[in-house]
């Protein structure tokens, strides 16, 4: 169950795809014979249960759930608001929790996959996107915990990590980070990584996180090798014009 470019790619490969959302952007899928289209507010657990029941009644089973709903605001934290913080936590964190919980019985039955869309902002806290970054750290934690917890069920839990991508989420967003690093990923780039993540067959060493794009890959792998103070320095130099000290 998903939306946008990744849904198109899975439809083209013959998947039965649930295209659910609350924006109306899923109308493009209504003419696809193997698309199940519906409305879903990811902050409402009852709507999750209804949407999944509707999908499975038509598709027969649920093999993959892609949690990709997300919103952000890009300003210094002091310029944000309680309302904005609450909205981000509701969609980005609760949406993932509710979707994962509602999907569990179906994924246990199919021994399927849960794919959460995380972010490179979960590598190190991102200035001017503090709340968004915090929600993606939560997604990282959810993914890592469930990957271990659900392994006995045969469920593969993974996360895809884009950096800045040219999607509607970054419309009218301009921060030091987007200016310094550029918005280099397209929706197609992210969709390709999601497809690769779903296709990936686990080997002897379990792979949980899938950075999308060269920048995210370099930052993600460098963070696992670097010392904490160095990770802080590199992140700060890339995302802010402020004077940064070791």
Coordinates of N, CA and C in Angstrom, one line a residue:
X1 N 0.9 -1.2 0.0 CA 0.0 0.0 0.0 C 0.9 1.2 0.0
X2 N 0.7 2.1 -1.0 CA 1.6 3.2 -1.1 C 1.0 4.2 -2.1
X3 N 1.8 5.2 -2.5 CA 1.3 6.2 -3.4 C 2.4 6.7 -4.3
X4 N 2.1 7.5 -5.3 CA 3.0 8.2 -6.2 C 3.9 7.3 -7.0
X5 N 5.2 7.8 -7.2 CA 6.0 7.1 -8.2 C 6.4 5.7 -7.9
X6 N 6.6 5.4 -6.6 CA 6.9 4.0 -6.3 C 5.7 3.1 -6.6
X7 N 4.5 3.6 -6.4 CA 3.3 2.8 -6.7 C 3.2 2.5 -8.2
X8 N 3.5 3.5 -9.0 CA 3.5 3.3 -10.5 C 4.5 2.2 -10.9
X9 N 5.7 2.2 -10.3 CA 6.7 1.2 -10.6 C 6.2 -0.2 -10.2
X10 N 5.6 -0.3 -9.1 CA 5.1 -1.7 -8.7 C 3.9 -2.1 -9.6
X11 N 3.1 -1.2 -9.9 CA 2.0 -1.5 -10.8 C 2.5 -2.0 -12.2
X12 N 3.6 -1.3 -12.7 CA 4.2 -1.7 -14.0 C 4.8 -3.1 -13.9
X13 N 5.1 -3.5 -12.7 CA 5.7 -4.9 -12.6 C 4.7 -5.9 -12.3
X14 N 3.4 -5.5 -12.3 CA 2.3 -6.5 -12.1 C 1.8 -6.7 -10.7
X15 N 2.3 -5.9 -9.8 CA 1.8 -6.0 -8.4 C 0.4 -5.6 -8.3
X16 N -0.4 -6.1 -7.4 CA -1.6 -5.5 -7.0 C -1.2 -4.5 -5.9
X17 N -1.5 -3.2 -6.1 CA -1.0 -2.1 -5.3 C -2.2 -1.3 -4.6
X18 N -2.1 -1.2 -3.4 CA -3.0 -0.3 -2.7 C -2.5 1.1 -2.7
X19 N -3.2 2.0 -3.3 CA -2.9 3.4 -3.4 C -3.8 4.2 -2.5
X20 N -3.4 4.5 -1.3 CA -4.2 5.1 -0.3 C -3.6 6.4 0.2
X21 N -4.4 7.4 0.4 CA -3.9 8.7 0.8 C -5.1 9.6 1.2
X22 N -4.8 10.8 1.6 CA -5.8 11.8 2.0 C -5.8 13.0 1.1
X23 N -4.9 13.1 0.2 CA -4.7 14.3 -0.6 C -5.5 14.3 -1.9
X24 N -6.0 13.2 -2.3 CA -6.7 13.1 -3.6 C -5.7 12.8 -4.8
X25 N -4.4 12.8 -4.5 CA -3.4 12.6 -5.5 C -3.4 11.1 -6.0
X26 N -4.1 10.3 -5.3 CA -4.2 8.9 -5.8 C -5.2 8.6 -6.9
X27 N -5.9 9.7 -7.3 CA -6.9 9.5 -8.4 C -6.3 9.0 -9.7
X28 N -5.0 9.2 -9.9 CA -4.4 8.8 -11.1 C -4.4 7.3 -11.3
X29 N -4.5 6.6 -10.2 CA -4.4 5.1 -10.2 C -5.8 4.4 -10.4
X30 N -6.9 5.2 -10.5 CA -8.2 4.6 -10.5 C -8.4 3.7 -11.8
X31 N -7.7 4.0 -12.9 CA -7.9 3.3 -14.1 C -7.0 2.1 -14.2
X32 N -6.2 1.8 -13.2 CA -5.3 0.7 -13.3 C -6.1 -0.5 -12.7
X33 N -6.1 -1.6 -13.5 CA -6.9 -2.8 -13.1 C -6.4 -3.4 -11.8
X34 N -5.1 -3.3 -11.6 CA -4.5 -4.0 -10.4 C -4.1 -3.0 -9.3
X35 N -4.9 -1.8 -9.3 CA -4.7 -0.8 -8.2 C -6.0 -0.8 -7.4
X36 N -5.8 -0.8 -6.1 CA -6.9 -0.7 -5.1 C -6.7 0.7 -4.5
X37 N -7.7 1.6 -4.8 CA -7.6 3.0 -4.5 C -8.5 3.4 -3.3
X38 N -8.1 4.1 -2.4 CA -8.9 4.5 -1.3 C -8.4 5.7 -0.5
X39 N -9.2 6.2 0.4 CA -8.8 7.3 1.3 C -8.2 6.8 2.6
X40 N -7.2 7.4 3.1 CA -6.6 7.0 4.4 C -6.0 8.2 5.1
X41 N -6.4 8.5 6.3 CA -5.8 9.4 7.2 C -4.9 8.5 8.1
X42 N -3.6 8.6 7.9 CA -2.7 7.7 8.6 C -2.6 8.0 10.1
X43 N -3.2 9.1 10.6 CA -3.2 9.4 12.0 C -4.4 8.7 12.7
X44 N -5.2 8.0 12.0 CA -6.5 7.4 12.5 C -6.3 5.9 12.4
X45 N -6.1 5.2 13.5 CA -5.9 3.7 13.5 C -7.1 3.0 12.9
X46 N -8.3 3.5 13.1 CA -9.5 2.8 12.6 C -9.5 2.8 11.0
X47 N -9.0 4.0 10.5 CA -8.9 4.1 9.0 C -7.9 3.1 8.5
X48 N -6.8 2.9 9.3 CA -5.8 2.0 8.9 C -6.4 0.6 8.8
X49 N -7.1 0.2 9.8 CA -7.7 -1.1 9.8 C -8.7 -1.3 8.7
X50 N -9.5 -0.3 8.4 CA -10.5 -0.4 7.3 C -9.8 -0.5 6.0
X51 N -8.7 0.4 5.8 CA -8.0 0.4 4.5 C -7.3 -1.0 4.2
X52 N -6.7 -1.5 5.2 CA -6.0 -2.8 5.0 C -7.0 -3.9 4.8
X53 N -8.1 -3.9 5.5 CA -9.2 -4.9 5.3 C -9.7 -4.8 3.9
X54 N -9.9 -3.6 3.4 CA -10.4 -3.4 2.0 C -9.4 -3.9 1.0
X55 N -8.2 -3.6 1.2 CA -7.1 -4.1 0.3 C -7.0 -5.6 0.2
X56 N -7.0 -6.2 1.4 CA -6.8 -7.7 1.4 C -8.0 -8.4 0.9
X57 N -9.2 -7.8 1.1 CA -10.4 -8.4 0.5 C -10.4 -8.5 -1.0
X58 N -9.7 -7.5 -1.6 CA -9.6 -7.5 -3.1 C -8.3 -8.2 -3.6
X59 N -7.2 -8.0 -2.9 CA -5.9 -8.6 -3.3 C -5.7 -10.0 -2.9
X60 N -6.3 -10.4 -1.8 CA -6.2 -11.7 -1.2 C -5.2 -11.8 -0.1
X61 N -4.2 -10.9 -0.1 CA -3.1 -11.0 0.9 C -2.3 -9.6 0.8
X62 N -1.5 -9.4 1.9 CA -0.7 -8.3 1.9 C 0.8 -8.8 2.1
X63 N 1.6 -8.5 1.0 CA 3.0 -9.0 1.0 C 3.9 -7.9 1.5
X64 N 3.6 -6.6 1.2 CA 4.5 -5.5 1.5 C 3.6 -4.3 2.0
X65 N 4.0 -3.7 3.1 CA 3.4 -2.4 3.5 C 4.5 -1.4 3.4
X66 N 4.3 -0.3 2.7 CA 5.2 0.8 2.6 C 4.6 2.0 3.3
X67 N 5.3 2.3 4.5 CA 4.8 3.5 5.3 C 5.6 4.7 4.7
X68 N 4.9 5.5 3.9 CA 5.6 6.6 3.3 C 5.0 8.0 3.5
X69 N 3.9 8.0 4.3 CA 3.3 9.3 4.5 C 4.3 10.2 5.4
X70 N 4.4 11.4 5.0 CA 5.3 12.3 5.8 C 5.1 13.8 5.5
X71 N 5.3 14.6 6.4 CA 5.2 16.1 6.3 C 6.4 16.7 7.0
X72 N 6.7 17.9 6.6 CA 7.8 18.6 7.3 C 7.6 20.1 7.3
X73 N 8.3 20.8 8.1 CA 8.5 22.3 8.0 C 10.0 22.5 8.2
X74 N 10.5 23.5 7.4 CA 11.9 23.8 7.4 C 12.2 25.2 7.8
X75 N 12.3 25.4 9.1 CA 12.6 26.7 9.7 C 13.4 26.5 11.0
X76 N 14.1 27.6 11.5 CA 14.7 27.4 12.8 C 13.6 27.0 13.8
X77 N 13.9 26.2 14.7 CA 13.0 25.6 15.7 C 12.1 26.7 16.4
X78 N 12.8 27.9 16.7 CA 12.1 28.9 17.4 C 11.0 29.6 16.6
X79 N 11.1 29.4 15.2 CA 10.0 30.0 14.4 C 8.9 29.0 14.1
X80 N 9.0 27.8 14.6 CA 7.9 26.8 14.5 C 6.8 27.0 15.5
X81 N 6.0 26.1 15.6 CA 4.8 26.2 16.6 C 4.5 24.9 17.2
X82 N 3.7 24.9 18.3 CA 3.2 23.7 18.9 C 2.4 22.9 17.9
X83 N 1.6 23.6 17.1 CA 0.7 23.0 16.1 C 1.5 22.2 15.1
X84 N 2.6 22.8 14.6 CA 3.4 22.2 13.6 C 4.1 21.0 14.1
X85 N 4.6 21.1 15.3 CA 5.3 20.0 16.0 C 4.3 18.8 16.1
X86 N 3.1 19.1 16.6 CA 2.1 18.1 16.8 C 1.8 17.4 15.5
X87 N 1.6 18.1 14.4 CA 1.2 17.6 13.1 C 2.3 16.6 12.6
X88 N 3.6 17.0 12.8 CA 4.7 16.1 12.3 C 4.7 14.8 13.1
X89 N 4.5 14.9 14.4 CA 4.6 13.7 15.2 C 3.4 12.8 14.8
X90 N 2.2 13.4 14.6 CA 1.0 12.6 14.3 C 1.2 11.8 13.0
X91 N 1.7 12.5 11.9 CA 1.8 11.9 10.6 C 3.0 11.0 10.6
X92 N 4.2 11.5 10.9 CA 5.5 10.9 10.7 C 5.8 9.7 11.7
X93 N 5.3 9.9 12.9 CA 5.5 8.8 13.9 C 4.3 8.0 14.2
X94 N 3.2 8.6 14.5 CA 2.0 7.8 14.8 C 1.5 7.1 13.5
X95 N 1.7 7.7 12.4 CA 1.3 7.1 11.1 C 2.0 5.8 10.9
X96 N 3.3 5.8 11.2 CA 4.1 4.6 11.0 C 3.8 3.5 12.1
X97 N 3.6 4.0 13.3 CA 3.2 3.0 14.4 C 1.9 2.4 14.1
X98 N 0.9 3.2 13.7 CA -0.5 2.7 13.5 C -0.5 1.7 12.3
X99 N 0.2 2.1 11.2 CA 0.3 1.3 10.0 C 0.9 0.0 10.3
X100 N 2.0 0.0 11.0 CA 2.7 -1.2 11.3 C 1.9 -2.2 12.2
X101 N 1.2 -1.6 13.2 CA 0.4 -2.4 14.1 C -0.8 -3.0 13.3
X102 N -1.4 -2.2 12.5 CA -2.6 -2.7 11.7 C -2.2 -3.8 10.7
X103 N -1.0 -3.6 10.2 CA -0.6 -4.6 9.1 C 0.0 -5.9 9.7
X104 N 0.3 -5.9 11.0 CA 1.0 -7.1 11.5 C 0.3 -8.4 11.3
X105 N -1.0 -8.5 11.5 CA -1.7 -9.9 11.3 C -1.5 -10.3 9.8
X106 N -1.6 -9.4 8.9 CA -1.6 -9.7 7.5 C -0.1 -10.1 7.1
X107 N 0.8 -9.4 7.6 CA 2.2 -9.7 7.3 C 2.7 -11.0 7.9
X108 N 2.2 -11.3 9.1 CA 2.5 -12.6 9.7 C 2.0 -13.7 8.8
X109 N 0.8 -13.5 8.3 CA 0.2 -14.6 7.4 C 1.0 -14.8 6.1
X110 N 1.5 -13.7 5.6 CA 2.2 -13.7 4.3 C 3.7 -13.9 4.4
X111 N 4.2 -13.7 5.7 CA 5.6 -13.6 5.9 C 6.2 -12.5 5.0
X112 N 5.6 -11.4 5.1 CA 5.9 -10.3 4.2 C 6.9 -9.3 4.6
X113 N 6.8 -8.1 4.1 CA 7.8 -7.0 4.4 C 7.1 -5.8 4.9
X114 N 7.8 -5.1 5.8 CA 7.4 -3.7 6.2 C 8.5 -2.8 5.8
X115 N 8.2 -1.8 5.0 CA 9.3 -0.8 4.5 C 8.8 0.5 5.0
X116 N 9.6 1.2 5.9 CA 9.4 2.5 6.4 C 10.3 3.5 5.7
X117 N 9.7 4.6 5.3 CA 10.5 5.7 4.7 C 11.1 6.6 5.8
X118 N 12.3 6.4 5.9 CA 13.1 7.2 7.0 C 13.6 8.4 6.3
X119 N 14.8 8.8 6.7 CA 15.5 10.0 6.1 C 16.9 10.1 6.5
X120 N 17.7 10.7 5.7 CA 19.1 11.0 6.1 C 19.2 11.9 7.3
X121 N 18.1 12.6 7.6 CA 18.1 13.4 8.8 C 18.1 12.6 10.1
X122 N 18.0 11.3 10.0 CA 18.1 10.4 11.1 C 19.5 10.0 11.4
X123 N 20.4 10.4 10.6 CA 21.8 10.1 10.8 C 22.4 11.0 11.9
X124 N 22.0 12.3 11.8 CA 22.4 13.2 12.9 C 21.4 14.3 12.8
X125 N 21.0 14.9 14.0 CA 19.9 15.9 14.0 C 20.2 17.0 13.1
X126 N 19.2 17.4 12.3 CA 19.4 18.4 11.2 C 18.9 19.8 11.6
X127 N 19.8 20.8 11.6 CA 19.3 22.1 12.0 C 18.3 22.6 11.0
X128 N 17.4 23.4 11.5 CA 16.3 24.0 10.7 C 15.2 23.0 10.3
X129 N 15.4 21.7 10.7 CA 14.4 20.7 10.5 C 14.4 19.8 11.7
X130 N 14.5 20.4 12.9 CA 14.7 19.7 14.2 C 13.6 18.7 14.4
X131 N 12.3 19.2 14.3 CA 11.2 18.3 14.6 C 11.1 17.2 13.6
X132 N 11.3 17.5 12.3 CA 11.2 16.5 11.3 C 12.3 15.5 11.5
X133 N 13.5 15.9 11.8 CA 14.6 15.1 12.1 C 14.3 14.1 13.3
X134 N 13.7 14.7 14.3 CA 13.3 13.9 15.5 C 12.3 12.8 15.1
X135 N 11.4 13.1 14.3 CA 10.4 12.1 13.9 C 11.1 11.0 13.1
X136 N 12.1 11.3 12.3 CA 12.7 10.3 11.5 C 13.7 9.4 12.4
X137 N 14.2 10.0 13.4 CA 14.9 9.2 14.4 C 14.0 8.2 15.0
X138 N 12.7 8.6 15.3 CA 11.7 7.7 15.8 C 11.5 6.6 14.8
X139 N 11.4 6.9 13.5 CA 11.1 5.9 12.5 C 12.3 4.9 12.4
X140 N 13.5 5.5 12.6 CA 14.7 4.6 12.6 C 14.6 3.6 13.8
X141 N 14.2 4.1 14.9 CA 14.1 3.3 16.1 C 13.0 2.2 16.0
X142 N 11.8 2.6 15.4 CA 10.7 1.7 15.2 C 11.2 0.6 14.3
X143 N 11.9 1.0 13.2 CA 12.3 0.0 12.2 C 13.3 -1.0 12.8
X144 N 14.3 -0.5 13.5 CA 15.3 -1.4 14.1 C 14.7 -2.3 15.1
X145 N 13.8 -1.8 15.9 CA 13.2 -2.6 17.0 C 12.3 -3.7 16.4
X146 N 11.5 -3.4 15.4 CA 10.6 -4.3 14.8 C 11.3 -5.3 13.9
X147 N 12.4 -4.9 13.3 CA 13.2 -5.9 12.5 C 13.6 -7.1 13.4
X148 N 14.0 -6.8 14.6 CA 14.5 -7.9 15.5 C 13.2 -8.6 16.1
X149 N 12.2 -7.8 16.5 CA 11.1 -8.4 17.1 C 10.2 -9.3 16.2
X150 N 10.2 -8.9 14.9 CA 9.3 -9.6 14.0 C 10.1 -10.7 13.2
X151 N 11.4 -10.8 13.4 CA 12.1 -11.8 12.6 C 11.6 -13.2 12.8
X152 N 11.1 -13.6 14.1 CA 10.6 -14.9 14.2 C 9.3 -15.2 13.4
X153 N 8.6 -14.1 13.0 CA 7.4 -14.2 12.2 C 7.7 -14.3 10.7
X154 N 9.0 -14.2 10.4 CA 9.4 -14.2 9.0 C 9.1 -12.9 8.3
X155 N 8.9 -11.9 9.0 CA 8.7 -10.5 8.4 C 10.0 -9.8 8.3
X156 N 10.2 -9.3 7.1 CA 11.5 -8.5 6.8 C 11.1 -7.0 7.0
X157 N 11.8 -6.3 8.0 CA 11.5 -4.9 8.2 C 12.7 -4.1 7.8
X158 N 12.5 -3.1 7.0 CA 13.6 -2.3 6.4 C 13.2 -0.8 6.4
X159 N 14.2 0.0 6.1 CA 13.9 1.5 6.0 C 14.7 2.0 4.8
X160 N 14.1 2.9 4.0 CA 14.7 3.7 3.0 C 15.0 5.1 3.4
X161 N 16.2 5.6 3.1 CA 16.7 6.8 3.7 C 17.1 7.8 2.6
X162 N 16.1 8.6 2.1 CA 16.5 9.7 1.1 C 17.1 10.9 1.9
X163 N 17.8 11.7 1.1 CA 18.2 13.0 1.6 C 17.2 14.0 1.0
X164 N 17.6 15.2 0.6 CA 16.6 16.1 0.1 C 16.2 15.6 -1.3
X165 N 14.8 15.5 -1.5 CA 14.3 15.0 -2.8 C 13.3 16.1 -3.3
X166 N 13.2 16.2 -4.6 CA 12.4 17.2 -5.2 C 10.9 16.7 -5.3
X167 N 10.3 16.7 -4.1 CA 8.9 16.3 -4.0 C 8.1 17.4 -3.4
X168 N 6.8 17.3 -3.3 CA 6.0 18.3 -2.7 C 6.3 18.7 -1.3
X169 N 7.0 17.8 -0.6 CA 7.4 18.1 0.8 C 8.3 19.2 0.9
X170 N 9.1 19.5 -0.1 CA 10.1 20.5 -0.1 C 9.7 21.8 -0.8
X171 N 8.4 21.8 -1.3 CA 7.9 23.0 -1.9 C 8.0 24.2 -0.9
X172 N 8.5 25.3 -1.3 CA 8.6 26.5 -0.4 C 9.5 26.3 0.8
X173 N 10.3 25.2 0.8 CA 11.3 25.0 1.9 C 12.7 25.4 1.4
X174 N 13.3 26.3 2.1 CA 14.7 26.7 1.8 C 15.5 26.9 3.1
X175 N 16.4 26.0 3.3 CA 17.3 26.0 4.5 C 18.7 26.1 4.1
X176 N 19.6 26.3 5.0 CA 21.1 26.3 4.7 C 21.4 24.9 4.1
X177 N 20.8 23.9 4.6 CA 21.1 22.6 4.2 C 20.7 22.3 2.7
X178 N 19.5 22.7 2.4 CA 19.1 22.5 1.0 C 19.9 23.4 0.0
X179 N 20.3 24.5 0.5 CA 21.2 25.4 -0.4 C 22.6 24.8 -0.5
X180 N 23.1 24.3 0.5 CA 24.5 23.9 0.5 C 24.6 22.5 -0.2
X181 N 23.7 21.6 0.1 CA 23.8 20.3 -0.5 C 23.0 20.1 -1.8
X182 N 22.1 21.0 -2.0 CA 21.2 20.9 -3.2 C 20.1 19.9 -3.0
X183 N 19.1 20.0 -3.8 CA 18.0 19.0 -3.8 C 18.2 18.2 -5.1
X184 N 19.0 17.1 -4.9 CA 19.5 16.4 -6.0 C 18.7 15.1 -6.4
X185 N 17.9 14.6 -5.4 CA 17.1 13.4 -5.7 C 15.8 13.8 -6.3
X186 N 15.3 12.9 -7.2 CA 14.0 13.0 -7.8 C 13.1 12.0 -7.1
X187 N 11.8 12.1 -7.4 CA 10.8 11.1 -6.9 C 11.2 9.8 -7.5
X188 N 11.6 9.8 -8.7 CA 12.0 8.5 -9.4 C 13.2 7.8 -8.7
X189 N 14.2 8.7 -8.3 CA 15.3 8.1 -7.6 C 14.9 7.4 -6.3
X190 N 14.0 8.0 -5.5 CA 13.5 7.4 -4.3 C 12.7 6.2 -4.5
X191 N 11.9 6.3 -5.6 CA 11.0 5.1 -5.9 C 11.9 3.9 -6.3
X192 N 13.0 4.2 -7.1 CA 13.9 3.1 -7.5 C 14.5 2.4 -6.3
X193 N 14.9 3.2 -5.3 CA 15.5 2.7 -4.0 C 14.5 1.9 -3.3
X194 N 13.2 2.3 -3.3 CA 12.2 1.6 -2.6 C 12.0 0.2 -3.3
X195 N 11.9 0.2 -4.6 CA 11.8 -1.1 -5.3 C 13.0 -2.0 -5.0
X196 N 14.2 -1.4 -5.0 CA 15.4 -2.2 -4.7 C 15.4 -2.8 -3.3
X197 N 14.8 -2.0 -2.4 CA 14.7 -2.4 -1.0 C 13.8 -3.6 -0.9
X198 N 12.6 -3.5 -1.6 CA 11.7 -4.6 -1.6 C 12.2 -5.9 -2.2
X199 N 13.0 -5.7 -3.3 CA 13.6 -6.8 -4.0 C 14.7 -7.5 -3.3
X200 N 15.3 -6.7 -2.4 CA 16.6 -7.2 -1.7 C 16.3 -8.5 -0.9
X201 N 17.1 -9.5 -1.2 CA 17.0 -10.8 -0.4 C 18.1 -10.8 0.7
X202 N 17.7 -11.0 1.9 CA 18.7 -10.9 3.0 C 19.7 -12.1 2.9
X203 N 20.9 -11.7 3.2 CA 22.0 -12.7 3.2 C 22.4 -13.1 4.6
X204 N 23.6 -13.5 4.8 CA 24.1 -13.9 6.2 C 24.1 -12.7 7.1
X205 N 24.3 -11.5 6.6 CA 24.3 -10.3 7.4 C 23.0 -9.5 7.0
X206 N 22.2 -9.3 8.0 CA 20.9 -8.6 7.7 C 21.1 -7.1 7.4
X207 N 20.5 -6.7 6.3 CA 20.6 -5.3 5.9 C 19.2 -4.6 6.2
X208 N 19.3 -3.6 7.0 CA 18.0 -3.0 7.5 C 17.8 -1.6 6.8
X209 N 18.9 -0.8 6.6 CA 18.8 0.5 6.1 C 19.3 0.7 4.7
X210 N 18.5 1.4 3.9 CA 18.8 1.5 2.5 C 18.9 3.0 2.1
X211 N 20.1 3.7 2.3 CA 20.2 5.1 1.9 C 19.9 5.3 0.4
X212 N 19.2 6.4 0.0 CA 18.8 6.6 -1.3 C 19.7 7.8 -1.9
X213 N 20.5 7.5 -2.9 CA 21.3 8.5 -3.5 C 22.7 8.5 -2.9
X214 N 23.7 9.1 -3.7 CA 25.1 9.0 -3.3 C 25.3 9.8 -2.1
X215 N 24.7 11.0 -1.9 CA 25.0 11.8 -0.7 C 24.5 11.1 0.5
X216 N 23.4 10.5 0.5 CA 22.9 9.8 1.7 C 23.7 8.6 2.0
X217 N 24.1 7.9 0.9 CA 25.0 6.7 1.1 C 26.3 7.1 1.8
X218 N 26.9 8.1 1.3 CA 28.2 8.6 1.9 C 28.0 9.0 3.3
X219 N 27.0 9.8 3.6 CA 26.8 10.3 5.0 C 26.5 9.1 5.9
X220 N 25.6 8.2 5.5 CA 25.2 7.1 6.3 C 26.4 6.2 6.7
X221 N 27.2 5.8 5.7 CA 28.3 4.9 5.9 C 29.4 5.6 6.7
X222 N 29.6 6.9 6.4 CA 30.6 7.7 7.2 C 30.2 7.8 8.6
X223 N 28.9 7.9 8.9 CA 28.5 8.1 10.3 C 28.8 6.8 11.1
X224 N 28.8 5.7 10.5 CA 29.1 4.4 11.2 C 30.6 4.3 11.5
X225 N 31.4 5.0 10.8 CA 32.8 4.9 11.0 C 33.4 6.1 11.8
X226 N 32.8 7.2 11.8 CA 33.3 8.4 12.4 C 33.1 8.5 13.9
X227 N 33.8 9.4 14.5 CA 33.6 9.6 16.0 C 32.5 10.6 16.1
X228 N 31.8 10.5 17.3 CA 30.6 11.4 17.5 C 30.9 12.9 17.2
X229 N 32.0 13.4 17.7 CA 32.3 14.8 17.5 C 32.5 15.1 16.1
X230 N 33.1 14.2 15.3 CA 33.3 14.4 13.9 C 32.0 14.3 13.1
X231 N 31.1 13.4 13.5 CA 29.8 13.4 12.8 C 29.1 14.7 13.0
X232 N 29.2 15.2 14.3 CA 28.5 16.5 14.5 C 29.1 17.6 13.7
X233 N 30.4 17.7 13.6 CA 31.1 18.7 12.8 C 30.7 18.7 11.3
X234 N 30.8 17.5 10.7 CA 30.5 17.3 9.3 C 29.0 17.7 9.0
X235 N 28.1 17.2 9.9 CA 26.7 17.5 9.7 C 26.4 19.0 9.7
X236 N 27.0 19.6 10.8 CA 26.8 21.1 10.9 C 27.4 21.9 9.8
X237 N 28.6 21.5 9.3 CA 29.2 22.2 8.2 C 28.3 22.1 6.9
X238 N 27.6 21.0 6.7 CA 26.8 20.7 5.5 C 25.5 21.4 5.6
X239 N 25.0 21.7 6.8 CA 23.6 22.1 6.9 C 23.4 23.5 7.5
X240 N 24.5 24.2 7.8 CA 24.3 25.5 8.4 C 25.5 26.4 8.0
X241 N 25.3 27.7 7.9 CA 26.3 28.6 7.7 C 26.9 29.2 9.0
X242 N 26.4 28.8 10.1 CA 26.9 29.3 11.4 C 28.3 28.8 11.6
X243 N 29.0 29.5 12.4 CA 30.4 29.1 12.8 C 30.3 27.9 13.7
X244 N 31.0 26.8 13.3 CA 31.0 25.6 14.0 C 32.3 25.2 14.5
X245 N 32.4 24.8 15.8 CA 33.6 24.4 16.4 C 33.6 22.9 16.7
X246 N 34.7 22.3 16.8 CA 34.8 20.9 17.2 C 34.4 20.8 18.6

